[in-house]
Coordinates of C-alpha atoms in Angstrom, one line a residue:
M1 CA -37.0 -16.9 0.0
E2 CA -38.7 -15.2 2.9
R3 CA -36.7 -12.4 4.6
S4 CA -37.2 -12.1 8.4
K5 CA -36.3 -9.0 10.3
N6 CA -33.2 -10.8 11.7
S7 CA -32.0 -12.1 8.4
K8 CA -32.8 -9.0 6.3
T9 CA -29.8 -8.0 4.3
V10 CA -28.4 -4.5 4.5
V11 CA -26.8 -2.1 2.2
L12 CA -23.6 -0.5 3.4
V13 CA -24.5 2.9 2.2
S14 CA -21.2 4.4 3.4
V15 CA -19.3 1.6 1.8
L16 CA -21.2 2.4 -1.4
V17 CA -19.0 5.6 -1.5
L18 CA -16.0 3.3 -1.7
L19 CA -17.4 0.8 -4.1
C20 CA -19.3 3.1 -6.5
G21 CA -17.1 6.2 -6.5
F22 CA -15.3 8.3 -3.9
S23 CA -17.0 11.6 -3.4
M24 CA -15.5 14.6 -1.6
Q25 CA -18.8 16.4 -1.2
G26 CA -19.5 17.3 2.4
Q27 CA -16.3 15.8 3.7
S28 CA -13.6 17.5 5.8
W29 CA -10.6 16.8 8.0
Q30 CA -11.9 15.0 11.2
W31 CA -8.8 14.4 13.2
T32 CA -5.0 14.3 12.9
K33 CA -2.5 12.1 14.9
H34 CA 1.2 12.3 14.7
G35 CA 4.4 10.8 16.1
G36 CA 8.2 11.3 16.1
G37 CA 11.3 12.0 18.1
T38 CA 13.2 15.2 18.7
N39 CA 16.4 14.1 16.9
N40 CA 17.2 14.7 13.2
L41 CA 17.4 11.6 11.0
N42 CA 18.7 13.4 8.0
G43 CA 17.3 10.9 5.6
D44 CA 19.1 8.1 7.3
P45 CA 16.3 5.4 7.4
P46 CA 16.0 2.8 4.7
F47 CA 15.4 4.3 1.3
N48 CA 16.6 7.7 2.6
R49 CA 13.3 8.5 4.2
M50 CA 12.5 10.3 7.5
E51 CA 9.7 10.1 10.1
E52 CA 6.8 9.5 7.8
V53 CA 4.1 6.9 7.1
Y54 CA 5.3 4.0 5.1
S55 CA 2.1 2.0 5.0
I56 CA -1.6 2.1 6.1
V57 CA -4.1 -0.7 6.3
T58 CA -7.6 -0.9 7.8
D59 CA -9.8 -3.8 8.9
A60 CA -13.6 -4.4 8.7
Q61 CA -14.1 -2.9 12.2
K62 CA -12.4 0.3 11.0
N63 CA -9.3 0.0 13.1
Y64 CA -6.3 1.6 11.4
Y65 CA -2.7 0.4 11.3
V66 CA 0.2 2.6 10.3
L67 CA 3.9 1.9 9.9
S68 CA 6.5 4.7 10.3
T69 CA 10.1 5.4 11.2
L70 CA 10.5 6.8 14.7
G71 CA 13.5 8.8 16.0
R72 CA 15.3 7.7 19.2
T73 CA 15.0 10.8 21.4
N74 CA 11.9 11.7 23.3
S75 CA 9.8 9.5 21.0
K76 CA 6.0 9.8 21.1
V77 CA 2.9 8.7 19.2
D78 CA -0.2 10.8 19.8
G79 CA 1.4 12.2 23.0
V80 CA 2.3 8.7 24.4
S81 CA 6.0 8.1 25.2
I82 CA 7.4 5.2 23.2
T83 CA 10.4 3.0 24.2
T84 CA 12.9 2.7 21.4
Y85 CA 15.9 0.3 21.1
N86 CA 18.5 2.2 19.1
D87 CA 21.8 4.1 19.6
T88 CA 23.5 7.2 18.1
T89 CA 24.8 5.2 15.0
T90 CA 21.2 4.0 14.2
P91 CA 19.1 6.8 15.6
Y92 CA 15.7 5.5 14.6
D93 CA 13.4 2.5 14.9
V94 CA 10.2 1.5 13.0
V95 CA 6.9 1.7 14.8
L96 CA 3.6 -0.1 14.0
A97 CA 0.7 1.8 15.6
S98 CA -3.0 1.1 15.6
F99 CA -5.9 3.6 16.0
T100 CA -9.6 3.4 16.3
C101 CA -11.9 5.1 13.7
S102 CA -12.2 8.0 16.1
G103 CA -8.4 8.4 16.3
V104 CA -7.8 6.8 19.7
L105 CA -4.4 5.1 20.0
R106 CA -4.9 1.4 20.6
W107 CA -1.4 -0.1 20.7
T108 CA 2.1 0.2 19.3
K109 CA 4.9 -2.2 18.4
V110 CA 8.5 -1.1 17.9
F111 CA 10.9 -2.9 15.6
G112 CA 14.4 -1.8 16.7
G113 CA 17.9 -2.6 17.9
G114 CA 21.4 -1.6 17.0
S115 CA 21.0 -2.1 13.3
R116 CA 19.1 -0.5 10.4
E117 CA 15.5 -1.8 10.0
R118 CA 14.3 -2.3 6.4
I119 CA 10.5 -2.6 7.0
G120 CA 8.3 -0.7 4.6
E121 CA 5.0 -2.5 4.1
L122 CA 1.9 -3.7 6.0
E123 CA -0.7 -6.2 4.7
I124 CA -4.0 -7.2 6.3
D125 CA -6.3 -10.3 5.7
G126 CA -10.0 -10.6 5.9
S127 CA -10.0 -11.5 9.6
G128 CA -8.1 -8.3 10.5
N129 CA -4.7 -9.9 11.1
V130 CA -1.8 -7.7 10.2
Y131 CA 1.4 -8.9 8.5
V132 CA 4.8 -7.2 8.5
A133 CA 7.9 -8.3 6.6
G134 CA 11.4 -6.9 6.5
S135 CA 15.0 -7.4 7.7
F136 CA 17.6 -6.0 10.1
S137 CA 20.9 -5.0 8.7
N138 CA 23.3 -7.1 10.8
C139 CA 23.9 -9.7 13.4
N140 CA 26.6 -8.8 15.9
P141 CA 27.1 -10.8 19.1
A142 CA 28.8 -7.8 20.7
N143 CA 25.9 -5.6 20.1
Q144 CA 24.1 -4.6 23.3
L145 CA 21.0 -3.7 21.4
P146 CA 19.9 -6.9 19.6
A147 CA 17.3 -6.7 16.8
R148 CA 13.9 -7.1 18.4
I149 CA 10.1 -6.6 18.1
G150 CA 9.4 -4.7 21.3
T151 CA 9.2 -7.1 24.2
D152 CA 7.6 -9.8 22.0
Y153 CA 10.6 -11.2 20.3
I154 CA 14.4 -10.8 20.4
F155 CA 16.6 -12.0 17.5
D156 CA 19.6 -14.1 18.1
Q157 CA 22.8 -12.1 17.4
S158 CA 25.2 -15.0 17.0
S159 CA 27.0 -14.9 13.6
T160 CA 26.5 -18.6 13.4
S161 CA 22.8 -18.5 13.9
C162 CA 22.0 -15.2 12.1
S163 CA 18.7 -15.1 10.3
P164 CA 17.7 -11.4 10.2
H165 CA 14.9 -11.5 7.6
F166 CA 11.4 -12.1 9.0
I167 CA 7.7 -12.1 8.4
A168 CA 5.4 -11.6 11.4
K169 CA 1.7 -11.9 11.9
F170 CA -0.2 -9.8 14.6
S171 CA -3.8 -10.1 15.6
S172 CA -6.0 -7.0 15.5
D173 CA -5.3 -6.5 19.2
G174 CA -1.5 -6.5 18.6
D175 CA -0.7 -10.0 19.8
L176 CA 2.3 -11.6 18.0
L177 CA 0.7 -14.8 16.5
W178 CA 3.8 -16.1 14.7
I179 CA 7.1 -15.1 13.2
R180 CA 9.0 -16.8 10.4
R181 CA 12.7 -16.4 9.7
P182 CA 13.2 -18.4 6.5
Q183 CA 16.9 -17.9 6.0
A184 CA 19.2 -20.7 7.0
N185 CA 21.5 -19.8 9.9
S186 CA 24.6 -18.3 8.4
N187 CA 26.7 -15.2 8.2
F188 CA 24.5 -12.3 7.3
Q189 CA 26.6 -11.3 4.3
T190 CA 25.5 -14.5 2.4
S191 CA 21.9 -13.2 2.0
L192 CA 20.9 -9.9 0.6
G193 CA 17.3 -9.6 1.7
L194 CA 15.2 -6.7 0.6
S195 CA 18.0 -4.4 -0.5
G196 CA 16.7 -1.4 -2.4
I197 CA 13.1 -2.6 -2.9
Q198 CA 10.0 -1.4 -1.1
G199 CA 6.5 -2.9 -1.0
G200 CA 8.0 -6.4 -0.9
L201 CA 4.8 -8.0 0.7
E202 CA 1.4 -8.7 -0.9
V203 CA -1.6 -10.7 0.3
D204 CA -4.3 -12.3 -1.9
S205 CA -8.1 -12.9 -1.2
Q206 CA -7.3 -16.3 0.4
G207 CA -4.9 -14.8 2.8
N208 CA -1.8 -16.2 1.1
L209 CA 1.3 -14.0 1.4
Y210 CA 3.8 -13.2 -1.4
W211 CA 7.2 -12.0 -0.1
L212 CA 9.9 -10.7 -2.3
M213 CA 13.5 -11.9 -1.4
I214 CA 16.7 -11.0 -3.1
C215 CA 18.9 -14.1 -2.5
A216 CA 22.6 -14.8 -2.6
S217 CA 23.7 -17.7 -4.8
G218 CA 23.3 -21.0 -3.0
S219 CA 21.5 -19.6 -0.1
S220 CA 18.9 -21.9 1.6
F221 CA 15.5 -20.9 3.0
A222 CA 12.5 -22.5 4.8
D223 CA 14.4 -25.4 6.3
G224 CA 15.9 -26.3 3.0
A225 CA 12.5 -26.2 1.1
F226 CA 14.0 -23.6 -1.2
V227 CA 17.6 -23.2 -2.4
N228 CA 18.6 -20.4 -4.6
T229 CA 20.2 -21.9 -7.7
Y230 CA 19.5 -18.9 -9.9
G231 CA 22.7 -17.0 -9.3
E232 CA 23.7 -14.0 -7.2
K233 CA 21.1 -11.4 -6.3
A234 CA 18.3 -13.6 -7.7
Y235 CA 14.8 -12.2 -7.1
N236 CA 12.4 -14.8 -5.7
V237 CA 8.9 -14.6 -4.5
F238 CA 8.2 -16.7 -1.4
K239 CA 4.6 -17.8 -0.9
Y240 CA 3.2 -18.5 2.6
D241 CA -0.3 -19.4 3.8
T242 CA -2.1 -17.5 6.6
N243 CA -0.7 -19.9 9.2
G244 CA 2.9 -19.2 8.1
N245 CA 3.5 -22.4 6.2
F246 CA 6.0 -22.1 3.3
L247 CA 4.2 -23.1 0.1
S248 CA 6.6 -22.2 -2.7
G249 CA 9.4 -20.1 -4.1
T250 CA 9.1 -18.5 -7.6
N251 CA 12.2 -17.1 -9.3
L252 CA 11.7 -14.0 -11.4
E253 CA 13.8 -14.8 -14.4
G254 CA 16.7 -12.8 -15.7
I255 CA 16.8 -9.9 -13.2
V256 CA 20.3 -8.4 -12.8
H257 CA 20.5 -5.0 -11.2
N258 CA 21.1 -2.8 -8.2
V259 CA 17.9 -0.8 -8.5
Q260 CA 17.3 2.3 -6.5
G261 CA 13.9 3.6 -5.6
G262 CA 12.3 0.3 -6.6
D263 CA 8.8 -1.0 -5.8
F264 CA 7.3 -4.5 -6.1
Y265 CA 3.6 -5.2 -6.9
R266 CA 1.3 -8.1 -7.5
N267 CA -1.8 -7.7 -9.7
P268 CA -4.6 -9.4 -7.7
Y269 CA -6.6 -10.1 -10.8
N270 CA -4.1 -12.2 -12.8
G271 CA -1.3 -12.8 -10.2
Y272 CA 1.4 -11.1 -12.3
Y273 CA 4.3 -9.4 -10.6
Y274 CA 5.5 -5.9 -11.5
F275 CA 8.4 -3.6 -10.7
T276 CA 9.0 0.1 -11.0
G277 CA 12.3 1.8 -10.4
N278 CA 15.2 4.0 -11.4
D279 CA 18.8 3.6 -12.4
F280 CA 20.3 6.9 -11.3
N281 CA 23.9 6.5 -12.5
N282 CA 23.6 3.6 -15.0
S283 CA 27.0 2.3 -13.8
T284 CA 25.6 -1.2 -13.4
P285 CA 23.0 -1.6 -16.2
I286 CA 19.6 -3.1 -15.1
T287 CA 18.6 -6.3 -16.9
Y288 CA 15.1 -7.8 -16.8
G289 CA 14.6 -11.1 -18.6
G290 CA 17.6 -10.4 -20.8
E291 CA 16.5 -6.9 -21.8
V292 CA 19.0 -4.3 -20.8
M293 CA 17.7 -1.0 -19.6
S294 CA 19.3 1.8 -21.6
H295 CA 17.5 4.8 -20.0
T296 CA 16.6 5.8 -16.4
S297 CA 13.1 4.7 -15.3
F298 CA 11.1 1.6 -16.0
I299 CA 8.0 -0.6 -15.4
A300 CA 8.6 -4.4 -15.8
C301 CA 6.2 -7.3 -15.7
F302 CA 6.5 -11.1 -14.9
N303 CA 3.7 -13.6 -15.1
D304 CA 2.6 -15.7 -12.1
Q305 CA 5.3 -18.3 -13.0
G306 CA 8.0 -15.8 -12.9
E307 CA 8.5 -15.6 -16.6
F308 CA 9.5 -12.2 -18.0
Q309 CA 6.8 -10.5 -20.1
W310 CA 7.9 -7.0 -20.9
M311 CA 9.7 -3.8 -19.8
R312 CA 8.7 -0.2 -20.6
Q313 CA 11.4 2.5 -20.4
D314 CA 11.4 6.3 -20.4
T315 CA 13.5 8.2 -22.9
G316 CA 15.5 10.2 -20.3
T317 CA 19.3 10.2 -20.0
P318 CA 20.9 9.4 -16.6
P319 CA 21.3 10.8 -14.1
G320 CA 19.1 13.9 -14.1
N321 CA 16.1 13.0 -16.2
L322 CA 13.9 10.4 -14.7
I323 CA 10.4 9.4 -13.6
N324 CA 9.5 8.8 -10.0
F325 CA 6.6 6.2 -10.0
Y326 CA 4.4 6.6 -6.9
G327 CA 2.6 3.3 -7.4
L328 CA 0.8 0.9 -9.7
E329 CA -2.9 0.0 -9.5
F330 CA -4.9 -2.5 -11.6
D331 CA -8.5 -3.1 -12.6
S332 CA -10.4 -6.3 -13.4
E333 CA -9.5 -5.9 -17.1
N334 CA -5.8 -5.8 -16.1
N335 CA -5.4 -2.2 -17.2
I336 CA -2.6 -0.5 -15.3
Y337 CA -2.8 2.9 -13.5
T338 CA 0.3 4.7 -12.5
G339 CA 1.3 8.2 -11.4
G340 CA 4.1 10.1 -9.8
R341 CA 6.5 12.8 -10.9
F342 CA 8.3 13.7 -14.1
F343 CA 11.8 15.1 -13.4
G344 CA 13.9 16.9 -15.9
L345 CA 13.5 20.0 -18.0
G346 CA 11.0 18.6 -20.5
T347 CA 13.5 16.0 -21.7
T348 CA 11.9 12.9 -20.3
T349 CA 9.1 11.1 -22.2
F350 CA 7.3 7.9 -21.2
L351 CA 5.1 6.2 -23.8
G352 CA 4.9 9.5 -25.7
V353 CA 3.9 11.6 -22.6
S354 CA 6.3 14.3 -21.5
N355 CA 6.3 17.1 -18.9
S356 CA 6.4 20.7 -19.8
G357 CA 9.7 21.4 -18.0
L358 CA 8.8 21.4 -14.4
P359 CA 9.2 18.3 -12.2
G360 CA 5.4 18.1 -11.9
G361 CA 3.0 15.3 -11.0
F362 CA 1.3 13.0 -13.5
V363 CA -1.2 10.1 -13.6
M364 CA -2.0 7.8 -16.5
K365 CA -4.0 4.7 -17.5
L366 CA -2.2 2.1 -19.5
N367 CA -3.4 -1.0 -21.3
P368 CA -2.5 -4.4 -19.8
T369 CA 0.8 -4.6 -21.7
A370 CA 1.7 -1.0 -21.0
D371 CA 2.4 -0.2 -24.6
Q372 CA -0.6 2.2 -25.0
V373 CA -1.6 5.2 -22.9
I374 CA -5.4 5.3 -22.6
W375 CA -5.4 8.7 -20.9
H376 CA -3.0 10.9 -18.9
S377 CA -3.0 14.1 -16.8
L378 CA -0.2 16.4 -15.8
S379 CA 0.1 18.9 -13.0
N380 CA 1.4 22.5 -13.4
R381 CA 3.4 22.4 -10.1
N382 CA 6.5 20.8 -8.8
T383 CA 6.2 17.9 -6.4
E384 CA 8.3 15.5 -4.3
G385 CA 10.3 12.6 -5.7
Y386 CA 8.1 10.2 -3.9
G387 CA 4.4 10.1 -2.8
T388 CA 1.6 7.6 -3.2
L389 CA -1.0 6.3 -5.6
T390 CA -4.1 4.2 -4.7
S391 CA -7.6 3.7 -6.2
T392 CA -11.2 2.8 -5.6
P393 CA -13.2 1.0 -8.3
T394 CA -14.0 4.3 -10.0
E395 CA -11.4 6.8 -8.7
L396 CA -7.6 7.0 -9.0
V397 CA -6.1 8.9 -6.0
W398 CA -2.7 10.6 -6.1
G399 CA -0.9 11.9 -3.0
G400 CA 2.2 14.2 -2.8
Y401 CA 2.7 17.9 -2.1
S402 CA 2.0 21.2 -3.9
F403 CA 2.1 24.9 -3.3
Q404 CA 0.6 28.1 -4.7
N405 CA -2.1 27.4 -7.4
I406 CA -2.2 23.8 -8.6
T407 CA -4.0 22.7 -11.8
W408 CA -4.8 19.2 -12.9
S409 CA -6.7 18.6 -16.2
G410 CA -8.6 21.9 -15.9
L411 CA -9.3 21.7 -12.2
S412 CA -7.5 24.3 -10.0
Q413 CA -7.0 24.8 -6.3
T414 CA -5.3 27.6 -4.4
I415 CA -2.9 26.0 -2.0
G416 CA -1.2 29.2 -0.6
A417 CA 1.0 32.1 -1.4
A418 CA 4.6 31.8 -2.7
G419 CA 7.0 31.1 0.1
N420 CA 4.4 29.8 2.5
G421 CA 5.7 26.2 2.4
T422 CA 4.5 23.0 0.7
R423 CA 1.2 21.4 1.6
A424 CA 0.3 17.7 1.8
T425 CA -2.0 17.3 -1.2
V426 CA -4.5 14.7 -2.5
V427 CA -5.9 14.7 -6.0
T428 CA -8.7 12.3 -7.3
F429 CA -9.4 11.4 -10.9
N430 CA -12.1 9.6 -12.7
K431 CA -10.6 6.2 -13.7
A432 CA -12.7 6.1 -17.0
T433 CA -11.8 9.5 -18.3
G434 CA -8.8 10.8 -16.3
A435 CA -10.6 14.0 -15.4
A436 CA -9.6 15.5 -12.0
T437 CA -12.5 15.4 -9.7
S438 CA -11.1 17.0 -6.5
I439 CA -8.0 18.6 -5.0
I440 CA -7.5 18.5 -1.2
H441 CA -4.7 19.9 0.8
M442 CA -3.7 19.9 4.5
P443 CA -3.6 23.5 5.8
A444 CA -0.5 24.4 7.9
T445 CA 1.1 27.5 9.3
V446 CA 3.4 29.6 7.2
G447 CA 6.8 27.9 6.7
S448 CA 5.5 24.5 7.5
T449 CA 5.9 21.7 5.0
G450 CA 3.8 18.6 4.3
L451 CA 3.9 15.5 2.1
V452 CA 1.4 12.7 1.6
T453 CA 3.1 9.3 1.5
K454 CA 0.2 6.8 1.8
I455 CA -3.6 6.8 1.4
A456 CA -6.1 4.1 2.4
F457 CA -9.9 3.8 2.6
D458 CA -11.8 2.2 5.5
A459 CA -15.0 0.0 5.4
S460 CA -17.1 3.1 5.4
G461 CA -15.3 4.6 2.4
D462 CA -13.6 7.3 4.6
M463 CA -10.1 8.3 3.5
L464 CA -7.0 7.9 5.7
V465 CA -4.1 10.1 4.7
G466 CA -0.6 9.5 6.0
G467 CA 2.6 11.4 5.5
K468 CA 5.2 13.6 7.1
F469 CA 5.4 17.3 8.1
T470 CA 7.5 20.0 9.7
G471 CA 6.2 23.0 11.6
T472 CA 2.5 22.9 12.5
L473 CA -0.5 21.5 10.7
T474 CA -3.8 23.4 11.1
P475 CA -6.4 21.1 9.4
T476 CA -9.4 22.8 11.1
A477 CA -10.0 26.1 12.7
S478 CA -9.9 24.4 16.1
E479 CA -7.1 22.0 15.6
S480 CA -3.3 22.7 15.7
V481 CA -0.8 19.9 15.4
P482 CA 2.8 21.0 16.2
S483 CA 5.7 18.7 15.3
Y484 CA 7.5 17.1 18.3
G485 CA 10.8 18.3 16.7
G486 CA 13.6 16.9 14.6
D487 CA 13.5 17.1 10.8
S488 CA 10.0 15.7 10.5
D489 CA 7.1 13.9 12.2
F490 CA 4.7 11.4 10.7
F491 CA 1.0 12.1 10.6
L492 CA -2.2 10.2 10.1
A493 CA -5.3 12.2 9.2
K494 CA -8.9 11.3 8.5
W495 CA -11.0 12.9 5.8
S496 CA -14.8 12.1 6.0
T497 CA -18.2 13.4 6.7
E498 CA -18.0 12.6 10.4
V499 CA -15.5 11.4 12.9
C500 CA -16.6 7.7 12.8
S501 CA -19.1 7.0 10.0
P502 CA -21.6 4.2 10.6
L503 CA -20.8 0.9 9.0
A504 CA -24.2 0.0 7.9
T505 CA -27.8 1.3 7.5
E506 CA -31.1 -0.2 6.2
S507 CA -31.4 -0.6 2.4
I508 CA -32.4 2.6 0.6
D509 CA -31.4 1.8 -3.0
G510 CA -31.8 -1.2 -5.3
S511 CA -33.9 -3.3 -2.9
D512 CA -35.7 -4.9 -5.8
I513 CA -32.6 -6.2 -7.6
F514 CA -31.6 -9.2 -5.5
E515 CA -31.8 -10.8 -2.1
V516 CA -29.2 -12.7 -0.1
G517 CA -29.9 -15.9 1.8
T518 CA -28.2 -17.1 5.0
N519 CA -25.5 -14.8 6.1
P520 CA -22.7 -15.3 7.4
I521 CA -21.7 -18.0 4.9
T522 CA -19.2 -20.8 4.9
E523 CA -18.8 -21.9 1.3
L524 CA -21.9 -21.0 -0.8
L525 CA -23.6 -17.6 -1.1
S526 CA -27.2 -18.0 -2.0
L527 CA -28.9 -15.3 -4.1
R528 CA -32.4 -14.7 -5.3
V529 CA -32.0 -12.5 -8.4
L530 CA -35.0 -10.4 -9.2
Q531 CA -33.6 -8.5 -12.2
N532 CA -30.9 -9.5 -14.7
L533 CA -27.7 -8.0 -13.3
T534 CA -24.0 -7.9 -13.3
Y535 CA -22.1 -8.2 -9.9
E536 CA -18.8 -7.6 -8.2
L537 CA -17.8 -9.1 -4.9
C538 CA -15.1 -7.0 -3.2
N539 CA -13.0 -7.3 -0.1
V540 CA -12.8 -4.5 2.4
N541 CA -9.9 -3.0 0.5
G542 CA -12.1 -2.6 -2.6
V543 CA -10.4 -5.4 -4.6
V544 CA -12.8 -7.4 -6.8
V545 CA -12.4 -11.1 -5.8
Q546 CA -15.4 -12.4 -8.0
Q547 CA -17.5 -10.9 -10.7
G548 CA -20.0 -12.0 -13.4
S549 CA -23.6 -11.7 -14.6
L550 CA -26.7 -13.5 -13.3
D551 CA -30.2 -14.0 -14.8
I552 CA -33.5 -13.8 -12.9
G553 CA -33.7 -16.9 -10.6
T554 CA -31.9 -18.6 -7.7
H555 CA -28.1 -18.9 -7.8
Q556 CA -25.3 -20.0 -5.5
L557 CA -21.8 -18.4 -5.7
N558 CA -18.9 -20.6 -4.7
C559 CA -17.0 -18.6 -2.1
S560 CA -15.0 -21.6 -0.6
S561 CA -11.7 -20.2 -1.7
L562 CA -12.1 -16.8 0.0
A563 CA -10.5 -16.0 3.3
A564 CA -12.7 -15.4 6.3
G565 CA -13.8 -11.8 6.6
V566 CA -16.2 -9.1 5.4
Y567 CA -17.0 -8.7 1.7
M568 CA -19.3 -6.3 -0.3
L569 CA -21.5 -7.6 -3.1
R570 CA -22.4 -4.9 -5.6
A571 CA -24.9 -5.5 -8.3
T572 CA -26.3 -3.4 -11.2
D573 CA -29.3 -4.2 -13.4
N574 CA -29.8 -3.1 -17.0
T575 CA -31.5 0.1 -15.9
G576 CA -28.5 1.2 -13.9
A577 CA -30.1 0.6 -10.5
T578 CA -27.5 -0.6 -8.0
A579 CA -27.5 -2.4 -4.7
V580 CA -24.8 -3.4 -2.3
R581 CA -25.0 -6.1 0.4
K582 CA -22.5 -7.0 3.1
V583 CA -21.4 -10.7 3.1
V584 CA -19.6 -12.2 6.0
K585 CA -17.4 -15.3 5.2
Q586 CA -16.7 -17.5 8.3

């Protein structure tokens, strides 16, 4: 296989940071953007949250997309005035904003109206299309502020044609490509939507969407393609293809609860569904698959057919002793990574792990059935009841807040003096050992507060940090970011070696391991393997979509099931030499 100059494969050296281990060395805060209004929300938005980042996704061109609540008065994003569609009874909307890798605001979309918006998650496919799913809280024909998506789409407010739950697809440039409202026209009260659950949208490597819906008994969806016969408040996962076609509905068996602080996840490696959550008052016991929750906090698992597998509980006693789970992550062996905060004076234990008395942070690695702790690490400082957890193939990344001197598994960092305020904080851990590898915080003026609520990595491996703050952030000596006012602003900040890292450079490592044939590809990826090797094919979010081992010779990998987009092929031979190639699927 002769390689010409034009067909020569390249190593994404900056992506190598993402695929082979996230390193903080030489990195710093590059820019910070923020948005908000001047009114107080007082924890009024869905899930009792304020102006803060709910979700971040990035595409192969390193455009960034963030979702946040936005107050109604003097609303701005990066200094640009934003039109909102709310009133004094619902003093906020939800905004989707896109930025370039250098932090330039590209476009915004506002989800608003005279009702409460329950929109908490973004997803992105390999072609850079962005998906948003959620619901509006009512349909009222007398309302002068109908539910809407900016000037793109206005929801019918008639009580006889009320379908307030939606899933929408936008292009990378912000064009509304389609919207689906699966609920049959009916009075709003006959469908419960996404009550109490966040993270209710997932996408797989083929671009299929998985949308959690909590359905009333007998309710009909997708033009009658799915009717809920599983009882009141049944949990069902609706599956759509990338064109918005309804494919199936899967009932998650035996769920009975009114969960608070819950999150929904899908393991991309085995297709299983997971929940984390709390029962703060235990007045209506939570039941999963017939197993009644007797404590406060839990992780529960269902297989891809919706059949209950297991539930793991803490040992705390409601209401004061609980665990706040910030997220779940998975690896190709289906091990589970979680983290968050222990709350309670040393009286809460999860799988044998307990805090020392402070409501401090924790991370842990569990086996696939979550009945064994492989490793864990605890922080010595208090943190918030919610934050975020994400991962790269080799690092687990925790985000929350801290103050004074913070310590994780022997690694310490001075955050600030007592009484100076809380600081948005990111901590990274080695996924194999649990050792803390770095602690980063966002500097701010005395009295300011900050919290990390979401973290993502772009196609160069640069880290995007989102959250909320009050007062003034001072990430660099030359940058000062004052809040617009109200009880918080949301922020998006970039941590990297430079403002906009290059996407690709010539190969400098592992050039004698393998070669790639024609690229872009349509179905088959041709390889000439020069050394026996193992490989992983990852999407731009670092999720492994194929893996295996190859002997010396010519091979073809079947990629016909993958969605169009950019992928990274990482290979390692038996000497430890590693190479990474970019693969474009058309």
